[in-house]
Amino acid sequence: AQTVTQSQPEMSVQEAETVTLSCTYDTSESNYYLFWYKQPPSRQMILVIRQEAYKQQNATENRFSVNFQKAAKSFSLKISDSQLGDTAMYFCAFMKRRSSGDKLTFGTGTRLAVRP
Amino acid sequence: GAVVSQHPSWVICKSGTSVKIECRSLDFQATTMFWYRQFPKQSLMLMATSNEGSKATYEQGVEKDKFLINHASLTLSTLTVTSAHPEDSSFYICSAATTSGSFTGELFFGEGSRLTVL
């Protein structure tokens, strides 16, 4: 079974600064997908960024980028120029495709607070 | 695009009653929908995978008779918590994947439904 570990329950960052959220996972699979989802207070979870395991290049989406280290099974999220709207719970997630429906396994989440 | 809506957003019921939660994909067809349970300050735990026109696939430890899932159309899946008890109180979230275009793995989530059983 796959497990996803987020070792930072809470993080805080000053507005406009950079913060990195950690995520490690455990799997015996070679082909899979990794995601960072954001869950703002009382709002829907939305996708921040995704990475396909077979791609060596780290994914980037505007101010969000990842450091994907496949051998180390590490998938950290870097948020640059943090904004107040980035305050949310961030979940790292692992997906392995399966015939019965793709299963997304979430980490325990990191609560990020951006200070004005 | 790719909007998923859940209803109700919150519900309070008495112990022993049944509660139905709906999950709709508003602007796309979803062959597969997923139901999660989220405890306070904890992660989302997958309960079951709902496939249109067939029986749901439940994760280990999830009671099939307690959590009834029906996926009667490509835009609607329902979760019925039968004979609810206080320990069933939780935040239930559904998600769906669009089948159009190439596979991305992205799931679109509903707003969640908070169930409180008295």
mmCIF file of C-alpha atoms in Angstrom:
data_model
loop_
_atom_site.group_PDB
_atom_site.id
_atom_site.type_symbol
_atom_site.label_atom_id
_atom_site.label_comp_id
_atom_site.label_asym_id
_atom_site.label_seq_id
_atom_site.Cartn_x
_atom_site.Cartn_y
_atom_site.Cartn_z
ATOM 1 C CA ALA A 1 0.000 0.000 0.000
ATOM 2 C CA GLN A 2 1.103 3.498 -0.731
ATOM 3 C CA THR A 3 1.675 5.972 2.075
ATOM 4 C CA VAL A 4 2.165 9.703 1.910
ATOM 5 C CA THR A 5 3.876 11.582 4.734
ATOM 6 C CA GLN A 6 3.792 15.295 5.390
ATOM 7 C CA SER A 7 6.018 15.982 8.364
ATOM 8 C CA GLN A 8 5.028 19.614 8.879
ATOM 9 C CA PRO A 9 1.567 19.938 10.437
ATOM 10 C CA GLU A 10 1.746 23.730 10.383
ATOM 11 C CA MET A 11 3.834 26.340 8.625
ATOM 12 C CA SER A 12 3.876 30.098 8.658
ATOM 13 C CA VAL A 13 5.386 32.509 6.165
ATOM 14 C CA GLN A 14 5.549 36.243 5.755
ATOM 15 C CA GLU A 15 3.724 37.685 2.776
ATOM 16 C CA ALA A 16 5.962 37.936 -0.313
ATOM 17 C CA GLU A 17 8.438 35.407 1.038
ATOM 18 C CA THR A 18 9.080 31.828 -0.069
ATOM 19 C CA VAL A 19 8.051 28.689 1.756
ATOM 20 C CA THR A 20 8.642 25.002 1.064
ATOM 21 C CA LEU A 21 6.283 22.249 2.142
ATOM 22 C CA SER A 22 7.681 18.745 2.460
ATOM 23 C CA CYS A 23 6.218 15.468 1.287
ATOM 24 C CA THR A 24 7.593 11.965 1.094
ATOM 25 C CA TYR A 25 5.866 8.845 -0.119
ATOM 26 C CA ASP A 26 6.390 5.155 -0.178
ATOM 27 C CA THR A 27 5.581 2.960 -3.143
ATOM 28 C CA SER A 28 6.943 0.058 -5.120
ATOM 29 C CA GLU A 29 5.378 1.381 -8.312
ATOM 30 C CA SER A 30 7.437 2.986 -11.043
ATOM 31 C CA ASN A 31 4.679 4.837 -12.854
ATOM 32 C CA TYR A 32 2.406 7.099 -10.850
ATOM 33 C CA TYR A 33 1.260 10.673 -10.391
ATOM 34 C CA LEU A 34 1.873 13.134 -7.600
ATOM 35 C CA PHE A 35 -0.221 16.139 -6.707
ATOM 36 C CA TRP A 36 -0.442 19.055 -4.360
ATOM 37 C CA TYR A 37 -3.990 20.077 -3.521
ATOM 38 C CA LYS A 38 -5.043 23.187 -1.638
ATOM 39 C CA GLN A 39 -8.029 23.290 0.701
ATOM 40 C CA PRO A 40 -8.832 26.887 1.716
ATOM 41 C CA PRO A 41 -10.951 27.429 4.828
ATOM 42 C CA SER A 42 -14.552 26.410 4.122
ATOM 43 C CA ARG A 43 -13.884 26.042 0.426
ATOM 44 C CA GLN A 44 -13.405 23.331 -2.118
ATOM 45 C CA MET A 45 -10.158 21.503 -2.589
ATOM 46 C CA ILE A 46 -8.390 22.539 -5.762
ATOM 47 C CA LEU A 47 -5.371 21.290 -7.619
ATOM 48 C CA VAL A 48 -2.205 23.327 -7.230
ATOM 49 C CA ILE A 49 0.262 21.325 -9.260
ATOM 50 C CA ARG A 50 0.822 17.817 -10.621
ATOM 51 C CA GLN A 51 3.837 15.723 -11.546
ATOM 52 C CA GLU A 52 4.057 12.554 -13.595
ATOM 53 C CA ALA A 53 6.633 10.167 -12.210
ATOM 54 C CA TYR A 54 8.153 9.350 -15.578
ATOM 55 C CA LYS A 55 8.968 13.008 -16.197
ATOM 56 C CA GLN A 56 12.263 14.122 -14.717
ATOM 57 C CA GLN A 57 11.579 17.821 -15.156
ATOM 58 C CA ASN A 58 10.057 19.471 -12.125
ATOM 59 C CA ALA A 59 6.578 20.884 -12.664
ATOM 60 C CA THR A 60 5.942 24.605 -12.270
ATOM 61 C CA GLU A 61 2.735 26.625 -12.194
ATOM 62 C CA ASN A 62 3.362 30.337 -11.843
ATOM 63 C CA ARG A 63 4.480 30.875 -8.213
ATOM 64 C CA PHE A 64 4.268 27.179 -7.401
ATOM 65 C CA SER A 65 6.991 24.679 -8.210
ATOM 66 C CA VAL A 66 7.964 21.235 -7.027
ATOM 67 C CA ASN A 67 11.217 19.480 -6.278
ATOM 68 C CA PHE A 68 10.612 15.908 -7.358
ATOM 69 C CA GLN A 69 13.268 13.449 -6.269
ATOM 70 C CA LYS A 70 12.073 10.060 -7.481
ATOM 71 C CA ALA A 71 14.869 7.989 -6.000
ATOM 72 C CA ALA A 72 14.387 9.617 -2.626
ATOM 73 C CA LYS A 73 10.586 9.482 -3.016
ATOM 74 C CA SER A 74 10.325 13.131 -2.162
ATOM 75 C CA PHE A 75 7.932 15.704 -3.596
ATOM 76 C CA SER A 76 8.188 19.131 -1.996
ATOM 77 C CA LEU A 77 6.192 22.214 -2.923
ATOM 78 C CA LYS A 78 7.747 25.648 -3.107
ATOM 79 C CA ILE A 79 5.537 28.711 -2.991
ATOM 80 C CA SER A 80 7.264 31.886 -4.076
ATOM 81 C CA ASP A 81 6.080 35.428 -3.364
ATOM 82 C CA SER A 82 3.511 34.117 -0.873
ATOM 83 C CA GLN A 83 0.141 35.843 -0.890
ATOM 84 C CA LEU A 84 -2.558 36.051 1.766
ATOM 85 C CA GLY A 85 -4.784 33.946 -0.456
ATOM 86 C CA ASP A 86 -2.313 31.096 -0.177
ATOM 87 C CA THR A 87 -3.454 30.531 3.398
ATOM 88 C CA ALA A 88 -4.932 27.038 3.333
ATOM 89 C CA MET A 89 -4.415 23.403 4.117
ATOM 90 C CA TYR A 90 -2.097 21.774 1.588
ATOM 91 C CA PHE A 91 -2.301 18.078 0.867
ATOM 92 C CA CYS A 92 0.273 16.043 -0.960
ATOM 93 C CA ALA A 93 -1.285 13.145 -2.833
ATOM 94 C CA PHE A 94 -0.225 10.033 -4.727
ATOM 95 C CA MET A 95 -2.169 8.378 -7.503
ATOM 96 C CA LYS A 96 -1.748 4.939 -8.991
ATOM 97 C CA ARG A 97 -4.032 4.092 -11.852
ATOM 98 C CA ARG A 98 -6.106 0.958 -11.427
ATOM 99 C CA SER A 99 -8.884 -0.695 -13.368
ATOM 100 C CA SER A 100 -11.419 -0.187 -10.553
ATOM 101 C CA GLY A 101 -10.851 3.559 -10.508
ATOM 102 C CA ASP A 102 -7.768 5.630 -9.871
ATOM 103 C CA LYS A 103 -7.071 5.896 -6.167
ATOM 104 C CA LEU A 104 -5.731 9.088 -4.667
ATOM 105 C CA THR A 105 -3.893 8.674 -1.365
ATOM 106 C CA PHE A 106 -3.498 11.849 0.652
ATOM 107 C CA GLY A 107 -0.942 12.904 3.200
ATOM 108 C CA THR A 108 -2.049 14.327 6.536
ATOM 109 C CA GLY A 109 -1.759 17.892 5.307
ATOM 110 C CA THR A 110 0.193 21.016 6.183
ATOM 111 C CA ARG A 111 -1.665 24.059 7.385
ATOM 112 C CA LEU A 112 -0.038 27.137 5.892
ATOM 113 C CA ALA A 113 -0.632 30.589 7.290
ATOM 114 C CA VAL A 114 0.572 33.617 5.338
ATOM 115 C CA ARG A 115 1.186 36.605 7.611
ATOM 116 C CA PRO A 116 0.560 40.138 6.355
ATOM 117 C CA GLY B 1 -15.415 24.240 -16.198
ATOM 118 C CA ALA B 2 -15.211 20.980 -14.239
ATOM 119 C CA VAL B 3 -17.429 21.954 -11.354
ATOM 120 C CA VAL B 4 -18.577 19.449 -8.753
ATOM 121 C CA SER B 5 -21.382 20.332 -6.392
ATOM 122 C CA GLN B 6 -22.462 18.595 -3.205
ATOM 123 C CA HIS B 7 -25.755 18.889 -1.424
ATOM 124 C CA PRO B 8 -26.484 19.434 1.384
ATOM 125 C CA SER B 9 -23.465 21.322 2.631
ATOM 126 C CA TRP B 10 -24.411 20.490 6.180
ATOM 127 C CA VAL B 11 -26.979 18.293 7.814
ATOM 128 C CA ILE B 12 -27.986 17.442 11.362
ATOM 129 C CA CYS B 13 -29.950 14.306 12.009
ATOM 130 C CA LYS B 14 -31.087 12.125 14.851
ATOM 131 C CA SER B 15 -29.400 8.865 15.648
ATOM 132 C CA GLY B 16 -30.960 5.975 13.752
ATOM 133 C CA THR B 17 -32.113 7.966 10.764
ATOM 134 C CA SER B 18 -30.665 7.844 7.238
ATOM 135 C CA VAL B 19 -29.112 10.735 5.407
ATOM 136 C CA LYS B 20 -28.500 11.105 1.682
ATOM 137 C CA ILE B 21 -25.741 13.278 0.225
ATOM 138 C CA GLU B 22 -25.679 14.123 -3.457
ATOM 139 C CA CYS B 23 -22.659 14.756 -5.627
ATOM 140 C CA ARG B 24 -23.162 16.257 -9.066
ATOM 141 C CA SER B 25 -20.786 17.056 -11.870
ATOM 142 C CA LEU B 26 -22.318 20.228 -13.289
ATOM 143 C CA ASP B 27 -20.533 20.691 -16.571
ATOM 144 C CA PHE B 28 -18.951 17.364 -17.392
ATOM 145 C CA GLN B 29 -19.685 13.684 -17.369
ATOM 146 C CA ALA B 30 -18.067 11.617 -14.661
ATOM 147 C CA THR B 31 -17.875 7.886 -15.185
ATOM 148 C CA THR B 32 -16.167 7.576 -11.834
ATOM 149 C CA MET B 33 -16.723 9.495 -8.637
ATOM 150 C CA PHE B 34 -15.017 9.082 -5.300
ATOM 151 C CA TRP B 35 -16.281 9.490 -1.756
ATOM 152 C CA TYR B 36 -13.987 10.560 1.063
ATOM 153 C CA ARG B 37 -14.358 11.103 4.759
ATOM 154 C CA GLN B 38 -12.365 13.771 6.522
ATOM 155 C CA PHE B 39 -12.024 13.976 10.285
ATOM 156 C CA PRO B 40 -11.178 17.310 11.928
ATOM 157 C CA LYS B 41 -7.632 18.385 11.166
ATOM 158 C CA GLN B 42 -6.954 15.101 9.446
ATOM 159 C CA SER B 43 -6.501 13.871 5.929
ATOM 160 C CA LEU B 44 -9.089 12.597 3.496
ATOM 161 C CA MET B 45 -9.715 8.884 3.633
ATOM 162 C CA LEU B 46 -11.109 7.238 0.531
ATOM 163 C CA MET B 47 -14.277 5.369 1.373
ATOM 164 C CA ALA B 48 -15.367 4.083 -2.000
ATOM 165 C CA THR B 49 -15.123 4.445 -5.732
ATOM 166 C CA SER B 50 -18.426 4.934 -7.490
ATOM 167 C CA ASN B 51 -18.747 3.763 -11.071
ATOM 168 C CA GLU B 52 -21.727 4.726 -13.204
ATOM 169 C CA GLY B 53 -24.037 1.807 -13.775
ATOM 170 C CA SER B 54 -22.219 -0.648 -11.561
ATOM 171 C CA LYS B 55 -21.623 -1.411 -7.918
ATOM 172 C CA ALA B 56 -19.289 0.772 -5.941
ATOM 173 C CA THR B 57 -15.902 -0.471 -4.844
ATOM 174 C CA TYR B 58 -15.411 0.010 -1.129
ATOM 175 C CA GLU B 59 -12.104 0.423 0.641
ATOM 176 C CA GLN B 60 -11.109 -2.003 3.308
ATOM 177 C CA GLY B 61 -12.849 -1.346 6.581
ATOM 178 C CA VAL B 62 -15.748 0.635 5.110
ATOM 179 C CA GLU B 63 -19.147 -0.915 5.792
ATOM 180 C CA LYS B 64 -21.042 -1.355 2.544
ATOM 181 C CA ASP B 65 -24.397 -1.645 4.265
ATOM 182 C CA LYS B 66 -23.785 1.474 6.310
ATOM 183 C CA PHE B 67 -22.618 3.675 3.448
ATOM 184 C CA LEU B 68 -24.756 3.022 0.400
ATOM 185 C CA ILE B 69 -23.476 4.478 -2.841
ATOM 186 C CA ASN B 70 -25.471 4.835 -6.018
ATOM 187 C CA HIS B 71 -24.152 6.212 -9.293
ATOM 188 C CA ALA B 72 -27.225 6.134 -11.498
ATOM 189 C CA SER B 73 -26.123 8.644 -14.102
ATOM 190 C CA LEU B 74 -22.965 10.187 -15.492
ATOM 191 C CA THR B 75 -23.525 13.342 -13.465
ATOM 192 C CA LEU B 76 -24.867 12.125 -10.144
ATOM 193 C CA SER B 77 -23.620 9.920 -7.342
ATOM 194 C CA THR B 78 -25.274 9.638 -3.954
ATOM 195 C CA LEU B 79 -23.996 8.532 -0.577
ATOM 196 C CA THR B 80 -26.592 7.376 1.932
ATOM 197 C CA VAL B 81 -25.516 6.971 5.530
ATOM 198 C CA THR B 82 -27.973 4.442 6.894
ATOM 199 C CA SER B 83 -28.999 4.221 10.537
ATOM 200 C CA ALA B 84 -26.616 7.027 11.369
ATOM 201 C CA HIS B 85 -24.919 7.151 14.754
ATOM 202 C CA PRO B 86 -22.850 9.883 16.398
ATOM 203 C CA GLU B 87 -19.615 8.183 15.321
ATOM 204 C CA ASP B 88 -20.681 8.735 11.699
ATOM 205 C CA SER B 89 -20.457 12.483 12.237
ATOM 206 C CA SER B 90 -17.831 13.751 9.859
ATOM 207 C CA PHE B 91 -17.085 15.795 6.774
ATOM 208 C CA TYR B 92 -17.852 13.868 3.602
ATOM 209 C CA ILE B 93 -16.322 14.969 0.314
ATOM 210 C CA CYS B 94 -16.876 13.700 -3.189
ATOM 211 C CA SER B 95 -14.672 14.086 -6.224
ATOM 212 C CA ALA B 96 -14.846 13.251 -9.886
ATOM 213 C CA ALA B 97 -12.586 13.039 -12.883
ATOM 214 C CA THR B 98 -13.529 14.244 -16.311
ATOM 215 C CA THR B 99 -13.263 11.669 -19.054
ATOM 216 C CA SER B 100 -12.759 14.193 -21.828
ATOM 217 C CA GLY B 101 -9.320 14.929 -23.217
ATOM 218 C CA SER B 102 -6.123 13.147 -22.261
ATOM 219 C CA PHE B 103 -5.644 11.737 -18.786
ATOM 220 C CA THR B 104 -4.248 14.185 -16.248
ATOM 221 C CA GLY B 105 -5.182 12.531 -12.992
ATOM 222 C CA GLU B 106 -6.757 15.738 -11.719
ATOM 223 C CA LEU B 107 -9.822 15.280 -9.573
ATOM 224 C CA PHE B 108 -12.467 17.935 -9.045
ATOM 225 C CA PHE B 109 -13.872 18.148 -5.571
ATOM 226 C CA GLY B 110 -17.237 19.052 -4.167
ATOM 227 C CA GLU B 111 -17.645 21.570 -1.365
ATOM 228 C CA GLY B 112 -18.098 18.820 1.194
ATOM 229 C CA SER B 113 -21.020 17.900 3.424
ATOM 230 C CA ARG B 114 -20.770 18.145 7.168
ATOM 231 C CA LEU B 115 -22.869 15.522 8.903
ATOM 232 C CA THR B 116 -23.713 15.801 12.576
ATOM 233 C CA VAL B 117 -25.590 12.941 14.167
ATOM 234 C CA LEU B 118 -27.189 13.738 17.510
#
